[in-house]
XYZ file of C-alpha atoms in Angstrom:
704
model
C 81.429 -24.027 -160.233
C 79.829 -21.574 -157.804
C 76.187 -21.268 -157.012
C 74.811 -18.328 -155.031
C 71.108 -18.122 -154.439
C 69.778 -14.629 -154.495
C 66.430 -15.018 -152.791
C 66.041 -11.627 -151.114
C 62.769 -9.920 -151.736
C 62.784 -7.693 -154.839
C 66.266 -8.931 -155.771
C 67.175 -9.016 -159.432
C 67.808 -12.592 -160.532
C 70.870 -13.511 -162.522
C 70.271 -16.576 -164.646
C 72.964 -18.950 -165.927
C 75.677 -16.378 -165.518
C 74.108 -14.110 -168.158
C 72.580 -10.735 -167.441
C 68.955 -11.716 -167.644
C 67.357 -8.888 -165.728
C 63.827 -8.666 -164.419
C 62.604 -5.477 -162.782
C 60.365 -5.762 -159.734
C 56.720 -5.807 -160.798
C 54.603 -2.768 -160.124
C 51.651 -5.024 -159.420
C 51.108 -8.624 -158.579
C 51.985 -10.541 -161.758
C 49.903 -13.388 -163.001
C 50.759 -16.994 -162.281
C 52.173 -17.659 -165.739
C 54.607 -14.751 -165.455
C 55.947 -15.955 -162.140
C 56.239 -19.496 -163.485
C 58.303 -18.236 -166.408
C 60.511 -16.299 -164.017
C 60.980 -19.381 -161.871
C 61.902 -21.529 -164.829
C 64.472 -18.964 -165.879
C 65.838 -18.894 -162.342
C 66.388 -22.625 -162.395
C 67.702 -22.741 -165.951
C 70.869 -24.713 -166.607
C 73.902 -22.958 -168.115
C 75.039 -24.355 -171.475
C 77.219 -27.495 -171.220
C 76.690 -27.634 -167.446
C 75.239 -30.772 -165.823
C 73.876 -28.837 -162.851
C 71.440 -25.939 -162.389
C 72.943 -22.501 -162.570
C 73.295 -19.757 -159.966
C 70.425 -19.587 -157.606
C 69.393 -23.100 -158.503
C 67.904 -24.208 -155.249
C 65.817 -27.278 -155.931
C 62.169 -26.290 -156.309
C 59.922 -26.938 -153.397
C 57.060 -29.372 -153.695
C 54.053 -28.040 -155.484
C 51.324 -26.614 -153.312
C 48.466 -26.619 -155.784
C 46.343 -29.706 -155.226
C 45.345 -29.743 -158.865
C 48.850 -30.518 -160.067
C 51.390 -33.157 -158.972
C 54.367 -32.152 -156.848
C 56.727 -33.461 -159.503
C 56.006 -34.381 -163.085
C 55.961 -38.094 -163.718
C 58.484 -39.642 -166.040
C 56.757 -39.862 -169.420
C 54.981 -43.118 -169.948
C 54.903 -44.111 -166.296
C 52.052 -44.035 -163.796
C 52.116 -41.832 -160.713
C 52.393 -43.797 -157.479
C 50.465 -41.410 -155.247
C 47.782 -38.770 -155.837
C 48.826 -35.109 -155.834
C 49.504 -33.474 -152.507
C 46.959 -31.121 -151.009
C 47.926 -27.728 -149.593
C 47.763 -29.135 -146.073
C 50.004 -32.101 -146.696
C 53.687 -32.042 -145.881
C 55.563 -32.819 -149.103
C 58.624 -34.027 -147.257
C 59.221 -37.060 -149.457
C 56.910 -37.583 -152.414
C 57.381 -41.020 -153.920
C 58.950 -41.598 -157.297
C 56.820 -43.141 -160.017
C 57.605 -46.770 -160.756
C 57.459 -48.214 -164.253
C 54.757 -50.757 -164.930
C 57.434 -53.216 -165.911
C 58.456 -53.385 -162.302
C 62.011 -52.343 -163.040
C 62.411 -50.147 -159.988
C 65.604 -48.183 -160.353
C 67.720 -47.293 -157.348
C 68.272 -43.630 -156.846
C 66.778 -42.638 -160.188
C 67.561 -38.969 -160.633
C 64.601 -36.665 -160.804
C 66.082 -35.331 -164.036
C 65.195 -37.714 -166.830
C 67.982 -36.611 -169.156
C 71.557 -37.867 -169.179
C 74.061 -36.008 -166.962
C 75.430 -33.859 -169.782
C 72.021 -32.486 -170.681
C 69.981 -32.453 -167.488
C 67.336 -29.776 -167.160
C 65.693 -28.978 -163.846
C 62.055 -29.768 -163.282
C 59.875 -26.982 -164.645
C 57.697 -25.204 -162.118
C 54.073 -24.880 -163.039
C 52.908 -21.977 -160.885
C 53.919 -19.121 -158.650
C 53.882 -20.358 -155.040
C 57.152 -22.218 -155.454
C 58.854 -18.819 -155.824
C 58.149 -17.779 -152.258
C 61.172 -16.149 -150.722
C 61.342 -18.630 -147.850
C 63.399 -21.788 -147.819
C 62.350 -24.567 -150.152
C 60.917 -27.796 -148.813
C 64.250 -29.571 -149.017
C 66.132 -28.188 -145.972
C 69.500 -26.655 -146.541
C 69.334 -26.633 -150.313
C 68.721 -22.979 -151.053
C 72.386 -21.935 -151.116
C 74.182 -25.185 -151.792
C 76.978 -25.486 -154.287
C 77.795 -28.822 -155.815
C 81.455 -29.850 -155.611
C 83.219 -29.144 -158.860
C 84.354 -32.310 -160.607
C 85.193 -32.393 -164.262
C 82.930 -34.592 -166.323
C 83.770 -36.315 -169.522
C 80.844 -37.951 -171.343
C 82.970 -40.849 -172.495
C 84.041 -41.506 -168.895
C 80.620 -41.058 -167.319
C 78.524 -44.164 -167.949
C 74.878 -43.349 -167.395
C 74.246 -46.880 -166.157
C 76.515 -46.579 -163.156
C 78.860 -49.233 -164.523
C 82.584 -49.036 -164.084
C 84.416 -46.576 -166.267
C 87.220 -47.782 -168.543
C 90.307 -48.820 -166.641
C 93.103 -46.316 -166.174
C 96.022 -46.017 -163.749
C 95.045 -45.173 -160.221
C 97.041 -43.064 -157.818
C 98.079 -44.781 -154.624
C 97.458 -41.694 -152.510
C 94.006 -40.460 -151.556
C 92.625 -37.628 -153.605
C 93.000 -34.187 -152.045
C 90.112 -32.786 -150.102
C 87.629 -30.969 -152.296
C 86.159 -27.831 -150.888
C 83.426 -25.543 -152.076
C 81.692 -22.455 -150.805
C 79.035 -24.743 -149.441
C 79.804 -28.463 -149.317
C 76.988 -30.649 -150.548
C 75.027 -31.971 -147.574
C 73.667 -35.346 -148.603
C 71.467 -35.480 -145.527
C 69.635 -32.385 -146.724
C 68.533 -33.834 -150.034
C 65.011 -35.281 -149.934
C 64.946 -38.899 -151.040
C 62.502 -38.270 -153.810
C 64.511 -35.430 -155.299
C 67.206 -37.345 -156.610
C 68.805 -40.260 -156.876
C 71.539 -40.579 -154.425
C 73.681 -42.420 -156.904
C 73.374 -39.465 -159.216
C 74.884 -37.392 -156.415
C 78.015 -39.520 -156.268
C 80.852 -37.158 -157.172
C 82.775 -38.240 -160.219
C 86.532 -37.916 -160.275
C 88.734 -35.924 -162.619
C 90.178 -37.866 -165.516
C 93.602 -37.845 -163.952
C 92.472 -38.603 -160.428
C 90.690 -41.883 -159.891
C 91.737 -42.758 -156.368
C 89.174 -42.921 -153.590
C 89.426 -39.702 -151.626
C 86.388 -38.991 -149.440
C 88.292 -37.217 -146.711
C 85.098 -36.427 -144.854
C 84.622 -40.128 -144.173
C 88.032 -40.591 -142.678
C 88.411 -42.141 -139.276
C 91.615 -42.919 -137.431
C 94.193 -44.566 -139.638
C 94.659 -47.769 -137.709
C 98.190 -49.055 -137.882
C 99.699 -52.476 -138.430
C 98.609 -55.554 -136.529
C 99.624 -55.687 -132.881
C 102.289 -58.212 -131.879
C 100.790 -61.595 -131.219
C 98.016 -61.207 -133.784
C 98.405 -62.987 -137.101
C 96.444 -61.443 -139.948
C 98.401 -62.123 -143.070
C 96.074 -60.114 -145.238
C 96.948 -56.896 -143.405
C 100.653 -57.092 -144.128
C 101.123 -58.901 -147.454
C 100.164 -57.736 -150.892
C 100.456 -59.215 -154.345
C 100.088 -57.241 -157.514
C 97.927 -58.724 -160.240
C 97.020 -57.676 -163.770
C 93.600 -56.365 -164.610
C 91.462 -58.413 -166.958
C 88.984 -55.831 -168.253
C 86.509 -58.299 -169.743
C 84.454 -60.505 -167.392
C 84.072 -63.874 -169.069
C 80.631 -64.897 -167.908
C 77.773 -64.134 -165.612
C 78.101 -61.430 -163.015
C 81.817 -60.910 -163.408
C 83.119 -64.461 -163.160
C 86.365 -65.562 -164.734
C 87.549 -68.930 -166.003
C 88.600 -71.506 -163.463
C 92.352 -71.029 -163.605
C 94.165 -70.511 -160.331
C 97.416 -70.679 -158.484
C 98.245 -74.146 -157.225
C 98.883 -72.672 -153.789
C 95.578 -70.834 -153.517
C 92.285 -72.757 -153.494
C 89.675 -71.092 -155.659
C 86.574 -69.769 -153.982
C 84.693 -69.227 -157.225
C 84.123 -65.666 -156.077
C 85.250 -63.113 -158.670
C 86.602 -59.909 -157.138
C 88.070 -56.717 -158.440
C 89.596 -54.197 -156.071
C 90.275 -50.616 -156.874
C 89.850 -48.163 -154.053
C 89.992 -47.744 -150.312
C 87.050 -47.299 -147.999
C 89.198 -45.184 -145.714
C 92.645 -43.685 -145.355
C 94.314 -46.834 -144.096
C 97.875 -46.695 -142.841
C 99.718 -46.594 -146.152
C 102.947 -47.596 -144.435
C 101.388 -50.974 -143.746
C 99.350 -51.284 -146.950
C 100.826 -50.838 -150.395
C 97.815 -49.285 -152.070
C 99.629 -49.136 -155.405
C 99.869 -52.922 -155.438
C 96.048 -53.204 -155.415
C 95.887 -56.881 -154.628
C 96.011 -57.944 -151.012
C 96.543 -61.465 -149.753
C 93.274 -60.926 -147.888
C 91.382 -60.648 -151.135
C 89.422 -63.858 -151.703
C 90.946 -66.213 -154.221
C 88.793 -66.281 -157.304
C 87.979 -68.677 -160.087
C 90.698 -67.004 -162.062
C 93.651 -64.857 -161.065
C 92.979 -61.989 -158.626
C 92.112 -58.832 -160.466
C 92.919 -55.204 -159.823
C 90.880 -52.490 -161.479
C 92.925 -49.368 -161.999
C 90.016 -47.001 -162.483
C 86.294 -47.332 -161.752
C 83.281 -45.170 -161.105
C 83.574 -43.787 -157.566
C 81.702 -45.496 -154.761
C 80.385 -43.045 -152.176
C 78.733 -44.719 -149.176
C 77.357 -41.359 -148.025
C 75.249 -41.254 -151.153
C 74.290 -44.910 -150.827
C 73.098 -44.289 -147.269
C 70.594 -41.762 -148.563
C 68.685 -44.620 -150.180
C 67.973 -46.297 -146.830
C 65.427 -44.353 -144.777
C 65.889 -46.444 -141.635
C 69.486 -45.259 -141.339
C 68.129 -41.867 -140.289
C 66.588 -43.431 -137.189
C 67.659 -42.421 -133.694
C 68.173 -45.196 -131.135
C 68.595 -44.212 -127.484
C 69.084 -40.665 -128.679
C 71.959 -41.663 -130.956
C 72.097 -42.155 -134.725
C 71.495 -45.764 -135.692
C 74.670 -47.632 -136.641
C 73.535 -50.855 -138.293
C 76.294 -53.463 -138.039
C 74.027 -56.510 -137.894
C 73.896 -57.115 -141.623
C 74.786 -60.780 -141.195
C 71.364 -61.185 -139.590
C 69.444 -59.009 -142.039
C 70.001 -55.980 -144.237
C 68.044 -52.760 -144.404
C 65.900 -51.902 -147.415
C 66.440 -49.119 -149.949
C 63.604 -46.774 -150.772
C 63.328 -48.249 -154.262
C 62.418 -51.641 -152.772
C 59.929 -50.088 -150.362
C 58.343 -48.116 -153.192
C 58.197 -51.162 -155.445
C 56.255 -53.094 -152.817
C 53.847 -50.195 -152.355
C 53.367 -49.946 -156.103
C 52.669 -53.667 -156.381
C 49.933 -53.543 -153.758
C 48.475 -50.337 -155.207
C 48.447 -51.365 -158.872
C 49.215 -55.055 -159.466
C 47.971 -57.140 -156.544
C 46.444 -60.400 -157.747
C 47.125 -64.101 -157.747
C 49.371 -65.389 -160.507
C 49.221 -67.950 -163.300
C 45.432 -67.965 -163.194
C 42.547 -65.748 -164.299
C 42.367 -63.714 -167.477
C 41.894 -60.264 -165.980
C 44.359 -57.412 -166.208
C 45.663 -57.463 -162.651
C 46.387 -61.178 -162.882
C 48.465 -60.505 -165.973
C 50.311 -57.642 -164.279
C 51.030 -59.678 -161.170
C 52.189 -62.707 -163.138
C 54.460 -60.560 -165.273
C 55.993 -58.879 -162.231
C 56.573 -62.225 -160.492
C 58.163 -63.889 -163.497
C 60.187 -60.773 -164.239
C 61.669 -61.098 -160.744
C 62.564 -64.715 -161.479
C 64.349 -63.624 -164.642
C 66.299 -61.031 -162.655
C 67.460 -63.692 -160.191
C 68.583 -65.826 -163.114
C 70.654 -62.987 -164.530
C 72.042 -61.944 -161.147
C 73.576 -65.354 -160.404
C 74.081 -66.333 -164.063
C 71.816 -69.365 -163.955
C 71.199 -71.065 -167.310
C 67.457 -70.337 -167.423
C 64.606 -68.842 -165.375
C 63.165 -72.351 -165.054
C 66.148 -73.282 -162.876
C 65.110 -70.696 -160.239
C 62.654 -71.730 -157.517
C 61.207 -69.132 -155.153
C 61.215 -70.121 -151.483
C 60.916 -68.268 -148.171
C 64.670 -68.199 -147.687
C 67.829 -70.267 -147.395
C 66.416 -72.452 -144.626
C 63.390 -73.472 -146.680
C 65.591 -73.913 -149.741
C 67.869 -76.425 -148.032
C 64.862 -78.230 -146.587
C 63.365 -78.453 -150.079
C 66.541 -80.068 -151.418
C 66.908 -82.429 -148.464
C 63.332 -83.644 -148.734
C 62.734 -83.617 -152.496
C 66.172 -84.686 -153.741
C 67.430 -86.383 -150.581
C 64.245 -88.325 -149.986
C 64.676 -90.073 -153.328
C 68.478 -90.308 -153.572
C 69.804 -90.938 -150.056
C 69.422 -94.358 -148.470
C 70.616 -96.386 -145.517
C 74.387 -96.256 -145.115
C 74.792 -93.379 -147.546
C 76.873 -90.388 -146.511
C 76.201 -86.663 -146.273
C 79.115 -84.233 -145.853
C 78.838 -80.797 -144.261
C 81.550 -78.529 -142.858
C 82.304 -77.314 -139.362
C 81.415 -73.782 -140.465
C 77.754 -74.403 -141.195
C 74.708 -72.484 -140.045
C 72.172 -74.673 -138.270
C 69.990 -74.455 -141.389
C 72.619 -76.480 -143.247
C 72.911 -79.071 -140.480
C 69.459 -79.820 -139.075
C 67.695 -80.764 -142.365
C 70.478 -83.268 -143.100
C 70.260 -84.674 -139.583
C 66.542 -85.182 -140.094
C 67.147 -86.900 -143.423
C 69.887 -89.083 -141.942
C 67.646 -90.115 -139.049
C 64.839 -90.997 -141.463
C 67.013 -92.909 -143.939
C 69.729 -94.337 -141.711
C 72.390 -92.237 -143.441
C 75.678 -90.996 -141.977
C 76.748 -87.363 -141.569
C 80.433 -86.477 -141.864
C 81.934 -83.115 -140.913
C 84.786 -81.399 -142.750
C 87.199 -79.798 -140.257
C 88.652 -76.295 -140.256
C 92.090 -75.093 -139.222
C 92.807 -72.648 -136.403
C 92.091 -69.687 -138.673
C 88.618 -71.014 -139.477
C 89.332 -72.155 -143.042
C 88.325 -75.504 -144.545
C 91.196 -78.000 -144.755
C 90.747 -79.206 -148.323
C 92.881 -82.324 -147.899
C 90.753 -83.456 -144.959
C 87.578 -82.546 -146.808
C 88.482 -84.825 -149.705
C 89.416 -87.696 -147.386
C 85.800 -87.831 -146.189
C 84.470 -88.969 -149.576
C 83.759 -92.614 -150.293
C 81.680 -94.395 -152.940
C 78.703 -94.033 -150.540
C 78.887 -90.220 -150.406
C 75.776 -88.762 -152.003
C 75.901 -85.050 -151.217
C 78.201 -82.352 -149.853
C 76.591 -79.138 -148.612
C 78.654 -76.145 -147.503
C 78.640 -72.364 -147.130
C 80.420 -69.979 -149.445
C 80.883 -67.505 -146.574
C 80.663 -68.407 -142.888
C 77.992 -66.401 -141.114
C 79.833 -66.641 -137.778
C 83.440 -65.997 -138.849
C 83.243 -64.442 -142.311
C 85.514 -67.100 -143.815
C 85.274 -67.286 -147.610
C 85.577 -70.978 -148.384
C 87.231 -72.470 -151.505
C 83.869 -73.479 -152.940
C 85.094 -74.029 -156.496
C 87.552 -76.661 -155.319
C 84.984 -78.170 -152.958
C 82.429 -78.503 -155.754
C 85.052 -80.107 -157.991
C 86.017 -82.591 -155.265
C 82.382 -83.572 -154.714
C 81.828 -84.138 -158.421
C 85.041 -86.100 -158.721
C 83.651 -88.542 -156.173
C 80.190 -88.762 -157.725
C 78.361 -86.583 -155.180
C 76.241 -83.505 -155.781
C 77.365 -80.155 -154.366
C 75.090 -77.650 -152.631
C 76.340 -74.123 -151.933
C 74.730 -72.059 -149.167
C 75.038 -68.511 -150.481
C 73.100 -66.719 -147.757
C 76.150 -64.765 -146.582
C 77.861 -64.329 -149.944
C 75.158 -63.081 -152.284
C 75.177 -59.484 -151.002
C 78.968 -59.174 -150.847
C 80.347 -60.523 -154.120
C 79.434 -61.437 -157.688
C 77.935 -64.915 -158.029
C 78.131 -67.150 -161.092
C 76.561 -70.540 -160.472
C 77.684 -71.865 -163.834
C 81.308 -70.956 -163.127
C 80.988 -72.584 -159.700
C 79.430 -75.652 -161.366
C 77.228 -76.043 -158.282
C 74.284 -78.418 -158.450
C 72.287 -76.190 -156.101
C 72.782 -72.641 -154.849
C 70.472 -71.177 -152.203
C 70.107 -67.697 -150.728
C 67.750 -65.401 -148.811
C 66.456 -62.093 -150.085
C 66.417 -60.307 -146.751
C 70.208 -60.579 -146.525
C 70.569 -58.718 -149.832
C 68.306 -55.690 -149.201
C 65.090 -57.419 -150.300
C 62.019 -58.110 -148.138
C 61.856 -60.920 -145.618
C 60.122 -64.161 -146.513
C 61.606 -64.544 -149.976
C 64.635 -66.376 -151.312
C 65.620 -68.605 -154.171
C 67.039 -72.003 -155.010
C 69.029 -72.512 -158.161
C 69.009 -76.141 -159.269
C 70.809 -77.795 -162.130
C 68.028 -78.328 -164.703
C 68.746 -82.036 -165.216
C 68.470 -82.620 -161.464
C 65.283 -80.585 -161.079
C 63.601 -82.558 -163.851
C 64.138 -85.773 -161.916
C 63.066 -84.408 -158.510
C 59.576 -85.034 -157.145
C 57.633 -82.157 -155.579
C 58.059 -81.732 -151.851
C 54.671 -80.111 -151.194
C 51.297 -80.513 -152.837
C 48.580 -78.011 -153.678
C 47.485 -75.558 -156.294
C 49.694 -73.872 -158.874
C 52.026 -76.875 -159.219
C 49.622 -79.319 -160.855
C 48.876 -80.043 -164.476
C 45.862 -82.297 -163.892
C 44.145 -83.789 -160.857
C 41.745 -86.715 -160.629
C 40.949 -88.884 -157.639
C 43.077 -91.570 -159.202
C 46.133 -89.566 -160.227
C 47.781 -86.141 -160.230
C 50.259 -84.930 -162.811
C 52.607 -82.072 -162.012
C 54.055 -79.151 -163.871
C 57.748 -79.079 -164.589
C 60.215 -76.936 -162.697
C 59.951 -74.420 -161.193
C 56.158 -74.538 -160.723
C 56.380 -78.133 -159.443
C 58.172 -76.826 -156.346
C 55.997 -73.747 -155.712
C 52.740 -75.155 -154.352
C 49.987 -72.739 -153.380
C 49.988 -68.968 -153.519
C 53.555 -67.821 -153.307
C 55.043 -64.722 -151.758
C 54.357 -62.709 -154.873
C 54.901 -59.189 -153.574
C 58.181 -59.989 -151.879
C 59.441 -61.797 -154.970
C 58.800 -58.547 -156.823
C 60.669 -56.764 -154.032
C 63.585 -59.153 -154.516
C 63.658 -58.152 -158.165
C 63.815 -54.491 -157.133
C 66.712 -55.235 -154.766
C 68.559 -56.957 -157.602
C 67.977 -53.889 -159.784
C 69.476 -51.759 -157.036
C 72.571 -53.915 -156.541
C 73.087 -54.373 -160.260
C 73.121 -50.652 -160.884
C 75.831 -50.138 -158.259
C 77.776 -53.195 -159.400
C 78.645 -56.208 -157.271
C 82.348 -55.892 -158.027
C 82.235 -52.298 -156.789
C 80.465 -53.412 -153.625
C 82.947 -56.231 -153.065
C 85.896 -53.892 -153.485
C 84.536 -51.302 -151.073
C 83.573 -53.851 -148.418
C 86.957 -55.534 -148.718
C 88.680 -52.310 -147.724
C 86.136 -51.547 -145.016
C 86.649 -54.996 -143.468
C 90.379 -54.350 -143.349
C 89.686 -51.032 -141.656
C 87.411 -52.742 -139.140
C 89.993 -55.442 -138.432
C 92.721 -52.887 -137.796
C 90.444 -50.970 -135.484
C 89.534 -54.042 -133.461
C 93.223 -54.821 -132.996
C 93.664 -51.499 -131.182
C 91.303 -52.590 -128.387
C 93.149 -54.162 -125.425
C 92.021 -57.670 -124.574
C 90.033 -58.177 -127.772
C 90.386 -61.518 -129.548
C 89.184 -61.918 -133.115
C 87.661 -65.318 -133.840
C 88.262 -66.386 -137.417
C 91.477 -65.102 -138.954
C 91.370 -66.808 -142.337
C 93.176 -65.064 -145.169
C 89.936 -64.903 -147.144
C 87.049 -63.194 -145.370
C 83.968 -61.179 -146.291
C 81.624 -58.961 -144.338
C 82.048 -60.347 -140.812
C 84.358 -59.847 -137.837
C 83.626 -61.986 -134.782
C 85.285 -61.319 -131.420
C 85.273 -61.688 -127.653
C 86.427 -59.066 -125.145
C 88.336 -59.915 -121.991
C 86.380 -59.191 -118.827
C 83.004 -58.824 -120.524
C 80.264 -61.258 -121.433
C 79.159 -60.911 -125.032
C 75.675 -59.821 -123.980
C 77.200 -57.013 -121.904
C 79.162 -55.816 -124.901
C 76.059 -55.996 -127.064
C 74.024 -53.958 -124.567
C 76.755 -51.345 -124.196
C 76.872 -50.922 -127.958
C 73.078 -50.787 -128.184
C 73.023 -47.920 -125.688
C 75.091 -45.962 -128.193
C 72.777 -46.842 -131.076
C 75.098 -49.522 -132.469
C 73.425 -52.771 -133.537
C 75.545 -55.933 -133.598
C 74.777 -59.587 -132.984
C 75.857 -60.996 -129.623
C 75.228 -64.736 -129.353
C 75.921 -68.013 -131.128
C 74.703 -66.806 -134.561
C 72.874 -70.106 -135.189
C 76.312 -71.659 -135.676
C 77.136 -73.301 -132.364
C 79.432 -76.054 -133.737
C 81.980 -73.634 -135.206
C 82.094 -71.472 -132.077
C 82.629 -74.573 -129.957
C 85.490 -75.494 -132.261
C 87.168 -72.393 -130.788
C 86.076 -73.138 -127.224
C 83.302 -70.554 -127.151
C 79.545 -70.443 -126.797
C 79.046 -66.935 -128.152
C 80.809 -63.989 -129.772
C 80.100 -60.376 -130.680
C 79.642 -60.095 -134.437
C 79.690 -56.772 -136.274
C 78.887 -57.389 -139.937
C 79.158 -54.979 -142.834
C 77.138 -53.919 -145.853
C 77.534 -51.454 -148.694
C 76.022 -48.572 -146.674
C 78.442 -48.842 -143.745
C 81.259 -46.314 -143.442
C 84.433 -45.746 -141.487
C 82.329 -43.558 -139.191
C 80.305 -46.646 -138.230
C 83.490 -48.555 -137.529
C 84.932 -45.691 -135.487
C 81.784 -45.515 -133.350
C 82.113 -49.234 -132.604
C 85.812 -49.008 -131.727
C 85.302 -46.019 -129.425
C 82.712 -47.874 -127.339
C 84.904 -50.982 -127.098
C 87.902 -48.914 -126.030
C 85.743 -47.118 -123.480
C 84.574 -50.446 -122.069
C 88.121 -51.651 -121.607
C 89.167 -48.346 -120.056
C 86.331 -48.587 -117.532
C 87.345 -52.154 -116.726
C 90.909 -51.029 -116.061
C 89.611 -48.480 -113.542
C 87.531 -51.035 -111.644
């Protein structure tokens, strides 16, 4: 497809490739005539999903009496119309009253095969100058063939088909689409993701390519970089968010983390990686055989990045490179807009009062709870408790369940990998009750030793609490086997999902966990919100851990009766707005697809690992076969804080410290490491920027 904008004064427009001629007016035409001309200019050719020649996106409306963009029918407008003096750089999208904020919802309401551009209402938008969206007046969209049956409007994976092992050839156009030039409100960045030809489903974003890092250096042992195992594709997820039945190889402990890999985040060294095999040893073992998808909807991190306004920040004069996702993730515009909409249109207390805003707020809050239930495949919304985050969730369990079920001489098992939040509450409980804490060891790669883990259990063991992914090392633990071991010995199993929930599909029923806890801010939701899943039979027997309003059924001076779960555990006014924001974040992730995210991040972590191995004197801490999202390292000749500051000067944000996980770092003889951690919006460019600074540091050290 070619698109050439003819915007010269008095030029004759050509519309949709047909000879629709319009002579220059002899006098100033009326507004309606110019509007009709503009609508013809932006008309879409038949059977084309994009505007025709000259189809620069219309600039924001300048008449204060009319909105900049028409609202989607049946939805309220978030902000009042712009005035002539306002800068319409990024008008907000309307948000449905249901609270179902959609990520990257395209400004065109129709499906891709029948999109029509927004109709202009008056003449000023036809001014011969550039439109409000910079760089869009002469853009041409890359030409990719579209097939309606292979273009799911939901963003879900397309039907499986064989995938080429080689990257797709570079696609060129007269003007390449500049994602940075597209205003956030004009589109939906996911709708800008280029879709591949039917016969070409390999990942081929050549513009994202960084150096193709080679095989591991001698002396470094990273089995996942050099071994691959092919596996069949099971096209039908069996339950929840992509989980599969608990069948596994006897030699590979199951993590309970369903994965499906299909494409590469970068042009890795194909001599070292058999991309046709599509099933690396590094890929986390799942509750079911490893899967390989042979054809899915493309994942374009450039488009994803457009959803995150903070990623356009400059830090120390350099573009922000956010590689501190293990600490917290950035927020997409849809989440930001959903919060603004809540406070503008729904703000009220919940589960009380009969007025309209109370009903809206209650509906939005409970709708978010239902979204959490679906996202982790919990059995019911009543099994989901809102908390401030993982730390508060574990404290709730330790105090409410542990206070009643753990006594003197009883045992609590944690692992050497744990975050302080999964250690300190159990220490407090043990000190109060006279209980004993036991620690499951890890091997030299940072993986749980299952045989040693099971040896810790006795008839006095009451609870085992462990992470699904280590926040310090990135190790993906065999949680399915660990849960099964705990149950076999009569103990309950608690899974800390703070570091897993944004990287992989979660199915708490497939895991068979008694509790699963996570934080919203680590999965693109606001801070101060998280959730606890609890097995319903256990929640029914648990007493409340705090008292106050909202959780009571009846109060007298003699006695108080409590609601059932989850209200029993949500005393007082909760974090209503941020719970709604969590629901919006789940909408965003669900539209992209957690399996797609997992696949992309898997490849990007391999790319990062290869890059780190090119830096002289760099030692990676945590070399387990199964990892997700995190690479932790130390650099010879530099303190970790020096490395962190050097990276910060270049706009690169990483964590340099003990990561609230001192015991596991001390297991490796360290007090601190540098920890870059990945998310769905990171690219090979981010990794390359990190590697360049590290190599520069070592080069400067060699000259000293």
